[in-house]
GROMACS .gro file of C-alpha atoms in nm:
model
  315
    1MET     CA    1  11.588  14.467   4.554
    2THR     CA    2  11.319  14.470   4.834
    3THR     CA    3  11.303  14.753   5.060
    4PRO     CA    4  11.297  14.683   5.443
    5ALA     CA    5  11.036  14.763   5.665
    6PRO     CA    6  11.005  15.076   5.823
    7PRO     CA    7  11.087  15.053   6.194
    8ARG     CA    8  10.745  15.193   6.253
    9THR     CA    9  10.601  14.908   6.085
   10SER     CA   10  10.836  14.647   6.256
   11ARG     CA   11  10.728  14.804   6.619
   12ARG     CA   12  10.353  14.792   6.544
   13ARG     CA   13  10.416  14.388   6.449
   14THR     CA   14  10.586  14.336   6.764
   15ALA     CA   15  10.329  14.538   6.954
   16VAL     CA   16  10.034  14.302   6.805
   17THR     CA   17  10.248  13.990   6.870
   18VAL     CA   18  10.312  14.035   7.228
   19GLY     CA   19   9.907  14.158   7.263
   20VAL     CA   20   9.795  13.870   7.123
   21ILE     CA   21  10.029  13.649   7.360
   22VAL     CA   22   9.885  13.839   7.665
   23VAL     CA   23   9.503  13.764   7.566
   24VAL     CA   24   9.609  13.400   7.468
   25ALA     CA   25   9.768  13.385   7.820
   26ALA     CA   26   9.459  13.523   8.011
   27LEU     CA   27   9.211  13.319   7.842
   28VAL     CA   28   9.420  12.997   7.940
   29TYR     CA   29   9.456  13.112   8.294
   30GLY     CA   30   9.086  13.254   8.305
   31VAL     CA   31   8.984  12.882   8.150
   32VAL     CA   32   9.203  12.690   8.398
   33VAL     CA   33   9.066  12.878   8.731
   34ALA     CA   34   8.698  12.848   8.569
   35LEU     CA   35   8.749  12.447   8.552
   36TYR     CA   36   8.911  12.452   8.919
   37ALA     CA   37   8.604  12.654   9.061
   38ILE     CA   38   8.322  12.444   8.886
   39GLY     CA   39   8.480  12.136   8.917
   40SER     CA   40   8.526  11.876   9.230
   41ARG     CA   41   8.148  11.856   9.332
   42VAL     CA   42   7.927  11.551   9.372
   43THR     CA   43   7.652  11.591   9.118
   44THR     CA   44   7.315  11.394   9.085
   45PRO     CA   45   7.153  11.364   8.732
   46THR     CA   46   6.773  11.375   8.916
   47GLU     CA   47   6.686  11.508   9.269
   48PRO     CA   48   6.621  11.211   9.515
   49ASP     CA   49   6.260  11.112   9.572
   50VAL     CA   50   6.213  11.200   9.948
   51ALA     CA   51   5.886  11.058  10.020
   52GLN     CA   52   5.673  11.212  10.299
   53GLY     CA   53   5.797  11.026  10.672
   54SER     CA   54   6.116  10.907  10.499
   55VAL     CA   55   6.424  10.914  10.708
   56VAL     CA   56   6.704  11.106  10.517
   57VAL     CA   57   7.068  11.003  10.528
   58ARG     CA   58   7.307  11.257  10.371
   59LEU     CA   59   7.609  11.107  10.207
   60SER     CA   60   7.896  11.305  10.199
   61ALA     CA   61   8.187  11.213   9.987
   62ASP     CA   62   8.520  11.239  10.193
   63SER     CA   63   8.802  11.112   9.978
   64VAL     CA   64   8.895  10.911   9.710
   65ASN     CA   65   9.182  10.671   9.722
   66ALA     CA   66   9.244  10.570   9.380
   67SER     CA   67   9.547  10.323   9.420
   68GLY     CA   68   9.356  10.149   9.712
   69ASN     CA   69   9.040  10.141   9.468
   70ARG     CA   70   8.813  10.292   9.753
   71ILE     CA   71   8.576  10.584   9.796
   72THR     CA   72   8.546  10.720  10.165
   73VAL     CA   73   8.211  10.876  10.247
   74SER     CA   74   8.021  10.975  10.592
   75LEU     CA   75   7.648  10.893  10.636
   76LEU     CA   76   7.472  11.125  10.860
   77PRO     CA   77   7.066  11.058  10.917
   78THR     CA   78   6.925  11.437  10.930
   79ALA     CA   79   6.549  11.392  10.929
   80GLY     CA   80   6.286  11.126  11.009
   81PRO     CA   81   5.952  11.165  11.164
   82GLY     CA   82   5.949  11.010  11.495
   83TYR     CA   83   6.333  10.914  11.500
   84VAL     CA   84   6.528  11.209  11.444
   85ASP     CA   85   6.452  11.552  11.623
   86ASP     CA   86   6.356  11.876  11.424
   87SER     CA   87   6.713  11.967  11.462
   88GLY     CA   88   6.887  11.652  11.341
   89ILE     CA   89   7.104  11.631  11.641
   90ILE     CA   90   6.901  11.357  11.878
   91SER     CA   91   6.738  11.065  11.807
   92ASP     CA   92   6.391  11.060  11.935
   93LYS     CA   93   6.370  10.664  11.886
   94SER     CA   94   6.596  10.386  11.868
   95PHE     CA   95   6.675  10.287  11.511
   96SER     CA   96   6.946  10.141  11.283
   97LEU     CA   97   7.115  10.219  10.940
   98LEU     CA   98   7.161   9.906  10.752
   99VAL     CA   99   7.446   9.960  10.491
  100SER     CA  100   7.552   9.672  10.230
  101GLY     CA  101   7.820   9.746   9.947
  102THR     CA  102   8.079   9.870  10.145
  103ASP     CA  103   8.422   9.731  10.269
  104GLY     CA  104   8.234   9.496  10.502
  105SER     CA  105   7.864   9.523  10.544
  106ARG     CA  106   7.749   9.659  10.863
  107ALA     CA  107   7.480   9.806  11.114
  108ILE     CA  108   7.497  10.130  11.259
  109ASP     CA  109   7.307  10.185  11.565
  110TYR     CA  110   7.141  10.510  11.680
  111PRO     CA  111   7.012  10.461  12.053
  112ALA     CA  112   6.706  10.666  12.193
  113GLU     CA  113   6.794  11.023  12.305
  114GLN     CA  114   7.160  11.025  12.196
  115LEU     CA  115   7.357  11.249  11.981
  116ILE     CA  116   7.359  11.163  11.625
  117SER     CA  117   7.699  11.162  11.443
  118SER     CA  118   7.838  11.108  11.114
  119THR     CA  119   7.966  10.747  11.065
  120GLU     CA  120   8.270  10.685  10.809
  121VAL     CA  121   8.258  10.396  10.556
  122HIS     CA  122   8.463  10.310  10.261
  123LEU     CA  123   8.323  10.182   9.922
  124VAL     CA  124   8.495   9.932   9.706
  125THR     CA  125   8.555  10.072   9.356
  126ASP     CA  126   8.653   9.920   8.994
  127GLY     CA  127   8.900  10.104   8.855
  128HIS     CA  128   9.253  10.134   8.699
  129ILE     CA  129   9.496  10.414   8.795
  130GLU     CA  130   9.757  10.340   8.530
  131GLN     CA  131   9.510  10.516   8.289
  132TRP     CA  132   9.548  10.832   8.440
  133PRO     CA  133   9.422  11.090   8.443
  134PHE     CA  134   9.133  10.957   8.236
  135ASP     CA  135   9.095  10.687   8.512
  136THR     CA  136   8.745  10.638   8.636
  137TYR     CA  137   8.624  10.443   8.975
  138THR     CA  138   8.289  10.307   9.011
  139ALA     CA  139   8.139  10.196   9.344
  140THR     CA  140   7.812  10.000   9.306
  141SER     CA  141   7.523   9.845   9.511
  142LEU     CA  142   7.581  10.083   9.827
  143ILE     CA  143   7.236  10.017   9.984
  144VAL     CA  144   7.137  10.226  10.290
  145ALA     CA  145   6.798  10.137  10.485
  146ALA     CA  146   6.654  10.250  10.790
  147ALA     CA  147   6.511   9.979  11.045
  148ASP     CA  148   6.335  10.041  11.370
  149THR     CA  149   6.476   9.838  11.652
  150ASN     CA  150   6.203   9.901  11.886
  151GLY     CA  151   5.935   9.637  11.981
  152ASN     CA  152   6.026   9.281  12.022
  153GLY     CA  153   6.370   9.304  11.842
  154VAL     CA  154   6.278   9.239  11.511
  155ALA     CA  155   6.390   9.486  11.278
  156GLU     CA  156   6.113   9.652  11.088
  157ALA     CA  157   6.210   9.845  10.727
  158LEU     CA  158   6.149  10.250  10.733
  159PRO     CA  159   6.110  10.443  10.442
  160THR     CA  160   6.477  10.588  10.369
  161ALA     CA  161   6.602  10.814  10.117
  162VAL     CA  162   6.961  10.901  10.030
  163VAL     CA  163   7.114  11.245   9.953
  164ALA     CA  164   7.444  11.287   9.817
  165GLU     CA  165   7.656  11.579   9.832
  166GLY     CA  166   8.014  11.676   9.939
  167ARG     CA  167   8.346  11.801   9.746
  168VAL     CA  168   8.662  11.617   9.662
  169PRO     CA  169   8.942  11.852   9.557
  170GLY     CA  170   9.048  11.694   9.203
  171TRP     CA  171   8.757  11.475   9.127
  172ASN     CA  172   8.407  11.486   9.001
  173ILE     CA  173   8.151  11.279   9.150
  174ARG     CA  174   7.849  11.143   8.994
  175ALA     CA  175   7.564  10.960   9.224
  176THR     CA  176   7.279  10.791   9.059
  177THR     CA  177   7.015  10.594   9.245
  178PHE     CA  178   6.841  10.259   9.170
  179ASP     CA  179   6.609   9.996   9.299
  180ALA     CA  180   6.780   9.792   9.505
  181GLY     CA  181   6.489   9.517   9.577
  182ASP     CA  182   6.146   9.418   9.557
  183PRO     CA  183   5.900   9.659   9.703
  184VAL     CA  184   5.794   9.585  10.079
  185GLN     CA  185   5.479   9.672  10.284
  186VAL     CA  186   5.581   9.930  10.599
  187ASP     CA  187   5.263  10.063  10.795
  188GLY     CA  188   5.045   9.982  10.465
  189GLU     CA  189   5.260  10.208  10.239
  190THR     CA  190   5.504  10.048   9.972
  191VAL     CA  191   5.851  10.110  10.042
  192THR     CA  192   6.133   9.985   9.752
  193PRO     CA  193   6.470   9.984   9.871
  194ARG     CA  194   6.682  10.221   9.723
  195GLY     CA  195   7.057  10.156   9.605
  196ILE     CA  196   7.302  10.450   9.511
  197VAL     CA  197   7.618  10.435   9.254
  198LEU     CA  198   7.885  10.671   9.308
  199THR     CA  199   8.118  10.724   9.024
  200ALA     CA  200   8.454  10.933   9.050
  201SER     CA  201   8.642  11.075   8.763
  202ARG     CA  202   8.920  11.342   8.748
  203SER     CA  203   8.820  11.691   8.746
  204ALA     CA  204   8.885  11.877   8.412
  205SER     CA  205   9.129  12.115   8.591
  206THR     CA  206   9.333  11.835   8.700
  207VAL     CA  207   9.352  11.663   8.308
  208ALA     CA  208   9.421  12.016   8.210
  209PHE     CA  209   9.706  12.080   8.436
  210GLY     CA  210   9.837  11.703   8.377
  211ILE     CA  211   9.856  11.771   8.016
  212VAL     CA  212  10.025  12.105   8.044
  213LEU     CA  213  10.263  11.946   8.247
  214LEU     CA  214  10.360  11.666   8.006
  215SER     CA  215  10.375  11.903   7.718
  216LEU     CA  216  10.638  12.101   7.909
  217MET     CA  217  10.820  11.778   7.960
  218VAL     CA  218  10.801  11.734   7.563
  219VAL     CA  219  10.947  12.062   7.520
  220ILE     CA  220  11.258  11.993   7.732
  221PRO     CA  221  11.434  11.720   7.493
  222VAL     CA  222  11.344  11.920   7.196
  223LEU     CA  223  11.535  12.219   7.320
  224VAL     CA  224  11.849  11.986   7.444
  225LEU     CA  225  11.851  11.824   7.108
  226LEU     CA  226  11.863  12.164   6.936
  227VAL     CA  227  12.128  12.284   7.132
  228ALA     CA  228  12.327  11.955   7.080
  229THR     CA  229  12.254  11.931   6.709
  230ALA     CA  230  12.376  12.313   6.674
  231ALA     CA  231  12.708  12.211   6.868
  232PHE     CA  232  12.766  11.912   6.647
  233ARG     CA  233  12.716  12.080   6.338
  234GLY     CA  234  12.976  12.343   6.429
  235ARG     CA  235  12.699  12.629   6.417
  236ARG     CA  236  12.748  12.698   6.787
  237LYS     CA  237  13.064  12.679   7.011
  238VAL     CA  238  13.071  12.384   7.213
  239GLU     CA  239  13.084  12.481   7.583
  240ALA     CA  240  13.163  12.200   7.825
  241THR     CA  241  12.951  12.361   8.099
  242LEU     CA  242  12.640  12.300   7.900
  243THR     CA  243  12.650  11.915   7.975
  244SER     CA  244  12.574  11.985   8.347
  245TRP     CA  245  12.289  12.202   8.197
  246ILE     CA  246  12.172  11.886   8.015
  247GLY     CA  247  12.213  11.655   8.286
  248ALA     CA  248  12.023  11.847   8.518
  249MET     CA  249  11.720  11.851   8.292
  250LEU     CA  250  11.775  11.449   8.274
  251PHE     CA  251  11.769  11.426   8.688
  252ALA     CA  252  11.472  11.662   8.688
  253THR     CA  253  11.270  11.447   8.447
  254LEU     CA  254  11.156  11.206   8.756
  255PRO     CA  255  11.079  11.485   8.991
  256LEU     CA  256  10.837  11.686   8.745
  257ARG     CA  257  10.685  11.343   8.666
  258ASN     CA  258  10.585  11.292   9.010
  259PHE     CA  259  10.462  11.637   9.051
  260LEU     CA  260  10.166  11.529   8.851
  261PRO     CA  261   9.828  11.573   9.063
  262GLY     CA  262   9.747  11.202   9.202
  263ALA     CA  263  10.098  11.071   9.136
  264PRO     CA  264  10.011  10.807   8.904
  265PRO     CA  265  10.226  10.450   8.991
  266ILE     CA  266  10.536  10.386   8.780
  267GLY     CA  267  10.431  10.181   8.479
  268SER     CA  268  10.127  10.396   8.368
  269TRP     CA  269  10.066  10.469   8.007
  270ILE     CA  270  10.223  10.810   8.051
  271ASP     CA  271  10.530  10.648   8.119
  272TYR     CA  272  10.522  10.448   7.811
  273LEU     CA  273  10.408  10.702   7.571
  274ILE     CA  274  10.587  11.000   7.708
  275VAL     CA  275  10.803  10.993   8.030
  276LEU     CA  276  11.051  10.733   7.875
  277TRP     CA  277  11.079  10.888   7.525
  278VAL     CA  278  11.169  11.230   7.736
  279MET     CA  279  11.445  11.065   7.902
  280VAL     CA  280  11.556  10.919   7.561
  281GLY     CA  281  11.587  11.218   7.427
  282LEU     CA  282  11.790  11.351   7.696
  283VAL     CA  283  11.993  11.122   7.682
  284ALA     CA  284  12.047  11.121   7.309
  285GLY     CA  285  12.114  11.516   7.311
  286LEU     CA  286  12.379  11.451   7.613
  287ALA     CA  287  12.573  11.193   7.395
  288LEU     CA  288  12.546  11.427   7.080
  289PHE     CA  289  12.665  11.734   7.254
  290VAL     CA  290  12.968  11.497   7.442
  291THR     CA  291  13.050  11.373   7.106
  292ALA     CA  292  13.090  11.737   6.949
  293TRP     CA  293  13.285  11.830   7.258
  294LEU     CA  294  13.511  11.504   7.176
  295ARG     CA  295  13.587  11.591   6.829
  296ARG     CA  296  13.730  11.946   6.921
  297ALA     CA  297  14.121  11.926   6.934
  298PRO     CA  298  14.267  11.927   7.262
  299LEU     CA  299  14.465  12.238   7.434
  300GLY     CA  300  14.212  12.469   7.201
  301ASP     CA  301  14.438  12.388   6.905
  302PRO     CA  302  14.253  12.468   6.592
  303PRO     CA  303  14.049  12.113   6.436
  304THR     CA  304  14.276  11.908   6.203
  305SER     CA  305  14.119  11.963   5.904
  306GLN     CA  306  14.188  12.361   5.971
  307ARG     CA  307  14.558  12.290   6.010
  308SER     CA  308  14.596  12.114   5.709
  309ALA     CA  309  14.462  12.405   5.513
  310ALA     CA  310  14.658  12.645   5.626
  311PRO     CA  311  14.936  12.776   5.413
  312ASP     CA  312  15.296  12.628   5.458
  313ARG     CA  313  15.504  12.962   5.521
  314ARG     CA  314  15.842  12.792   5.606
  315PRO     CA  315  16.159  12.913   5.398
   0.00000   0.00000   0.00000
């Protein structure tokens, strides 16, 4: 015969369990907040090569349209001896930015003695939103080159450097540069046209958010099936009001699914692997509970098996 544990030991174990739960919850909370704080930035593996006398163009990422396969960026010339003043606000001489690889290549003109403003362009990307939250979008062959439009109307290439920056909530954007063509001679100097590649992927905080929410969705049908199974086996009283709770869980599945950050379209891989089977589990639990309710004798009478087992007290 075993001796029950003293109440003091039981209270100690409960306190330790609660303490562990609190510590784990605090760590998870801290990790999620840290991931959100350090994510959603434009990063470059190496610093851009800004040569002396170059026209510096700042590329700022504004948004990512995953469903439309587009990345929106803003281009703003901020430096260029003889073309942009020291404040980076007014153009000293007329020049143009030649942009290719966007949703329609274009030339952006900056007349002399005019305010310089940013220009929004849309980059065409290659990606699949159905792979959410592990979808990645790559915009290639964005080439930005400055050209001198003064003189006889013939554009002459200028040394150009592109600096990527910005912050898009929910996205990590990586910028890499490459040689976009053969070197050309400009005023006795060799200038190599430069291109830039932008790669956008979901931030770690977004991925963690989605995984936690999908895990909670999986827990719901498990709880429903536990309740329905206990009622079907007669281990718990069958209460008809529980059918409304199970039905509410069923109708709450789709709003919960659409609450995912980025709202992946219907037909994504999460629908085939998780959401569909969550709904199947909820419907199965509802059917099992209704079957248990129908097995009860009407009007509160005991089941037939109990009535047959009762002793016959007739004279």
